[in-house]
C-alpha cells in the first residue's frame, strides 16, 4: 500500500498525523474488503486552497472539510470485481497497486470541527480520512439511506482503530 501524504499546510498540531492517516486508509480498505494493494494520495492544506479546488472542480464557491476524487467508476459501491479486466486504467503497472484516487483535507476545518463537535483533532482527521476512503471505494451520501450506510461504516472503522468521540490526544 502506498499512501502519499503531501503537507502544504505547514506545522500540524496533531500528534503522528501521518500514522493516523495511514492507519485509517488501511483500516478502511480492510473494512470494505479491497483485495488489492492500493495507492492513495492525500493533500493536507488550508481553507483558502481547498476553497479554490472546490470552486474549480465542483463549482462550489466555499471552503469544505474534505474533497475526494475517486479514480474508479464503481457500478456497486465497494465492489472491486472486474477491475483486473482494465488493468491499464486502474492499476499502476509498475507497482501493481490499484489507483484509488486523491483526498484533499483542510487542516483549518479539522481544527474548527474538532472544537465544534467537542472531540480531538486526531479523531476529526481520522473521521475525514475514513469518510473520504469510503468515497474512493464508491460510496456516497446523496440519498438518506446512503448517508446512513456511510455513517455506520465510518463509525465502525473509527471504533476498530480506537478513534471514538472521546478519544484523547497524547
Protein backbone atom coordinates (compact mmCIF):
# COMPACT_ATOMS: atom_id res chain seq x y z
CA UNK A 1 0.00 0.00 0.00
CA UNK A 2 1.24 3.46 -0.89
CA UNK A 3 -0.18 6.46 0.91
CA UNK A 4 1.43 9.60 -0.48
CA UNK A 5 0.93 12.43 2.00
CA UNK A 6 1.71 15.96 0.88
CA UNK A 7 1.63 18.61 3.59
CA UNK A 8 1.08 22.08 2.11
CA UNK A 9 -0.27 23.31 5.44
CA UNK A 10 2.96 23.53 7.42
CA UNK A 11 3.06 22.74 11.14
CA UNK A 12 0.15 20.47 12.03
CA UNK A 13 -0.91 20.29 15.66
CA UNK A 14 -1.93 16.63 15.56
CA UNK A 15 0.46 14.05 17.05
CA UNK A 16 1.60 11.46 14.50
CA UNK A 17 -0.91 12.70 11.90
CA UNK A 18 0.81 10.72 9.13
CA UNK A 19 0.46 7.49 11.15
CA UNK A 20 -3.23 8.28 11.78
CA UNK A 21 -3.84 8.77 8.05
CA UNK A 22 -2.04 5.53 7.16
CA UNK A 23 -3.93 3.56 9.85
CA UNK A 24 -7.32 4.77 8.68
CA UNK A 25 -6.55 4.25 4.99
CA UNK A 26 -5.51 0.68 5.79
CA UNK A 27 -8.48 0.06 8.12
CA UNK A 28 -10.91 1.44 5.53
CA UNK A 29 -9.55 -0.80 2.79
CA UNK A 30 -9.75 -3.79 5.10
CA UNK A 31 -13.30 -2.86 6.12
CA UNK A 32 -14.57 -2.67 2.52
CA UNK A 33 -12.70 -5.85 1.63
CA UNK A 34 -10.45 -4.41 -1.03
CA UNK A 35 -8.41 -7.35 -2.36
CA UNK A 36 -5.59 -5.22 -3.80
CA UNK A 37 -2.61 -3.23 -2.63
CA UNK A 38 -3.63 0.36 -3.27
CA UNK A 39 -2.23 3.81 -3.86
CA UNK A 40 -3.92 6.83 -2.28
CA UNK A 41 -2.77 10.45 -2.44
CA UNK A 42 -3.56 12.79 0.47
CA UNK A 43 -3.09 16.56 0.33
CA UNK A 44 -3.21 18.46 3.62
CA UNK A 45 -3.95 22.12 3.03
CA UNK A 46 -5.77 25.21 4.34
CA UNK A 47 -9.24 26.70 3.83
CA UNK A 48 -8.13 29.02 1.01
CA UNK A 49 -6.63 26.24 -1.10
CA UNK A 50 -9.49 23.77 -0.57
CA UNK A 51 -11.90 26.63 -1.40
CA UNK A 52 -10.11 27.13 -4.74
CA UNK A 53 -10.12 23.40 -5.51
CA UNK A 54 -13.80 23.09 -4.55
CA UNK A 55 -14.66 26.03 -6.81
CA UNK A 56 -12.60 24.74 -9.76
CA UNK A 57 -13.63 21.09 -9.56
CA UNK A 58 -17.20 21.29 -8.26
CA UNK A 59 -18.32 24.89 -8.89
CA UNK A 60 -18.93 25.29 -5.16
CA UNK A 61 -17.59 28.65 -4.01
CA UNK A 62 -16.66 27.87 -0.41
CA UNK A 63 -14.17 26.00 1.71
CA UNK A 64 -15.07 22.47 2.73
CA UNK A 65 -13.50 19.97 5.12
CA UNK A 66 -12.57 17.21 2.67
CA UNK A 67 -12.70 16.50 -1.05
CA UNK A 68 -12.50 13.04 -2.58
CA UNK A 69 -11.52 12.34 -6.15
CA UNK A 70 -12.05 8.63 -6.89
CA UNK A 71 -10.35 7.22 -9.98
CA UNK A 72 -12.71 4.27 -10.31
CA UNK A 73 -16.29 4.35 -11.60
CA UNK A 74 -17.98 1.72 -9.45
CA UNK A 75 -21.24 0.14 -10.54
CA UNK A 76 -21.73 -1.13 -6.98
CA UNK A 77 -20.09 0.63 -4.00
CA UNK A 78 -17.22 -1.37 -2.56
CA UNK A 79 -17.30 -3.90 -5.40
CA UNK A 80 -13.79 -4.35 -6.80
CA UNK A 81 -14.79 -7.20 -9.14
CA UNK A 82 -13.77 -6.79 -12.75
CA UNK A 83 -11.07 -4.18 -12.20
CA UNK A 84 -8.46 -6.73 -13.31
CA UNK A 85 -10.05 -6.60 -16.78
CA UNK A 86 -8.99 -2.94 -17.08
CA UNK A 87 -5.52 -3.12 -15.53
CA UNK A 88 -4.21 -0.27 -17.70
CA UNK A 89 -6.99 2.02 -16.47
CA UNK A 90 -6.99 1.25 -12.75
CA UNK A 91 -3.54 -0.04 -11.78
CA UNK A 92 -0.04 1.37 -11.66
CA UNK A 93 1.63 -1.18 -13.90
CA UNK A 94 4.99 -0.58 -12.22
CA UNK A 95 3.88 -1.19 -8.62
CA UNK A 96 0.79 -3.30 -9.41
CA UNK A 97 -1.20 -1.11 -6.99
CA UNK A 98 -4.83 -0.15 -7.55
CA UNK A 99 -5.04 3.62 -8.03
CA UNK A 100 -7.92 4.61 -5.76
CA UNK A 101 -7.71 8.39 -6.02
CA UNK A 102 -6.98 11.60 -4.18
CA UNK A 103 -8.06 13.08 -0.86
CA UNK A 104 -7.76 16.78 -0.01
CA UNK A 105 -8.21 17.78 3.64
CA UNK A 106 -8.40 21.28 5.10
CA UNK A 107 -6.47 21.24 8.36
CA UNK A 108 -8.17 24.53 9.24
CA UNK A 109 -11.52 22.67 9.08
CA UNK A 110 -10.09 19.77 11.11
CA UNK A 111 -9.31 22.24 13.91
CA UNK A 112 -12.65 24.09 13.58
CA UNK A 113 -14.78 20.94 13.52
CA UNK A 114 -12.92 19.26 16.36
CA UNK A 115 -13.77 22.26 18.53
CA UNK A 116 -17.34 22.44 17.20
CA UNK A 117 -18.06 18.74 17.80
CA UNK A 118 -16.09 18.66 21.04
CA UNK A 119 -13.67 15.89 20.16
CA UNK A 120 -9.96 15.70 19.43
CA UNK A 121 -8.26 16.96 16.27
CA UNK A 122 -6.89 13.45 15.81
CA UNK A 123 -10.39 11.96 15.84
CA UNK A 124 -11.60 14.59 13.35
CA UNK A 125 -8.71 13.89 10.99
CA UNK A 126 -9.37 10.13 11.26
CA UNK A 127 -13.07 10.72 10.57
CA UNK A 128 -12.38 12.78 7.42
CA UNK A 129 -9.94 10.16 6.10
CA UNK A 130 -12.44 7.33 6.72
CA UNK A 131 -15.21 9.36 5.08
CA UNK A 132 -13.08 10.08 2.04
CA UNK A 133 -11.83 6.49 1.76
CA UNK A 134 -15.43 5.32 1.54
CA UNK A 135 -15.93 7.78 -1.34
CA UNK A 136 -12.80 6.39 -3.01
CA UNK A 137 -14.39 2.94 -2.61
CA UNK A 138 -17.57 4.02 -4.41
CA UNK A 139 -19.85 5.00 -1.52
CA UNK A 140 -21.82 8.24 -1.46
CA UNK A 141 -24.33 10.06 0.73
CA UNK A 142 -26.62 11.81 -1.73
CA UNK A 143 -29.66 9.83 -0.56
CA UNK A 144 -30.69 9.39 3.07
CA UNK A 145 -30.22 5.60 3.01
CA UNK A 146 -26.73 6.02 1.51
CA UNK A 147 -25.87 8.57 4.20
CA UNK A 148 -26.92 6.16 6.96
CA UNK A 149 -24.83 3.37 5.43
CA UNK A 150 -21.76 5.62 5.21
CA UNK A 151 -22.19 6.95 8.73
CA UNK A 152 -22.43 3.41 10.10
CA UNK A 153 -19.36 2.29 8.15
CA UNK A 154 -17.33 5.35 9.22
CA UNK A 155 -18.18 4.76 12.86
CA UNK A 156 -17.19 1.09 12.66
CA UNK A 157 -13.84 1.91 11.01
CA UNK A 158 -13.05 4.57 13.62
CA UNK A 159 -14.14 2.37 16.54
CA UNK A 160 -11.95 -0.51 15.31
CA UNK A 161 -8.94 1.82 15.46
CA UNK A 162 -9.95 3.41 18.77
CA UNK A 163 -10.86 6.86 17.41
CA UNK A 164 -14.13 7.32 19.26
CA UNK A 165 -15.65 10.70 20.07
CA UNK A 166 -13.99 10.63 23.49
CA UNK A 167 -10.52 9.87 22.05
CA UNK A 168 -7.84 11.87 23.88
CA UNK A 169 -4.80 13.23 22.06
CA UNK A 170 -1.48 12.44 23.70
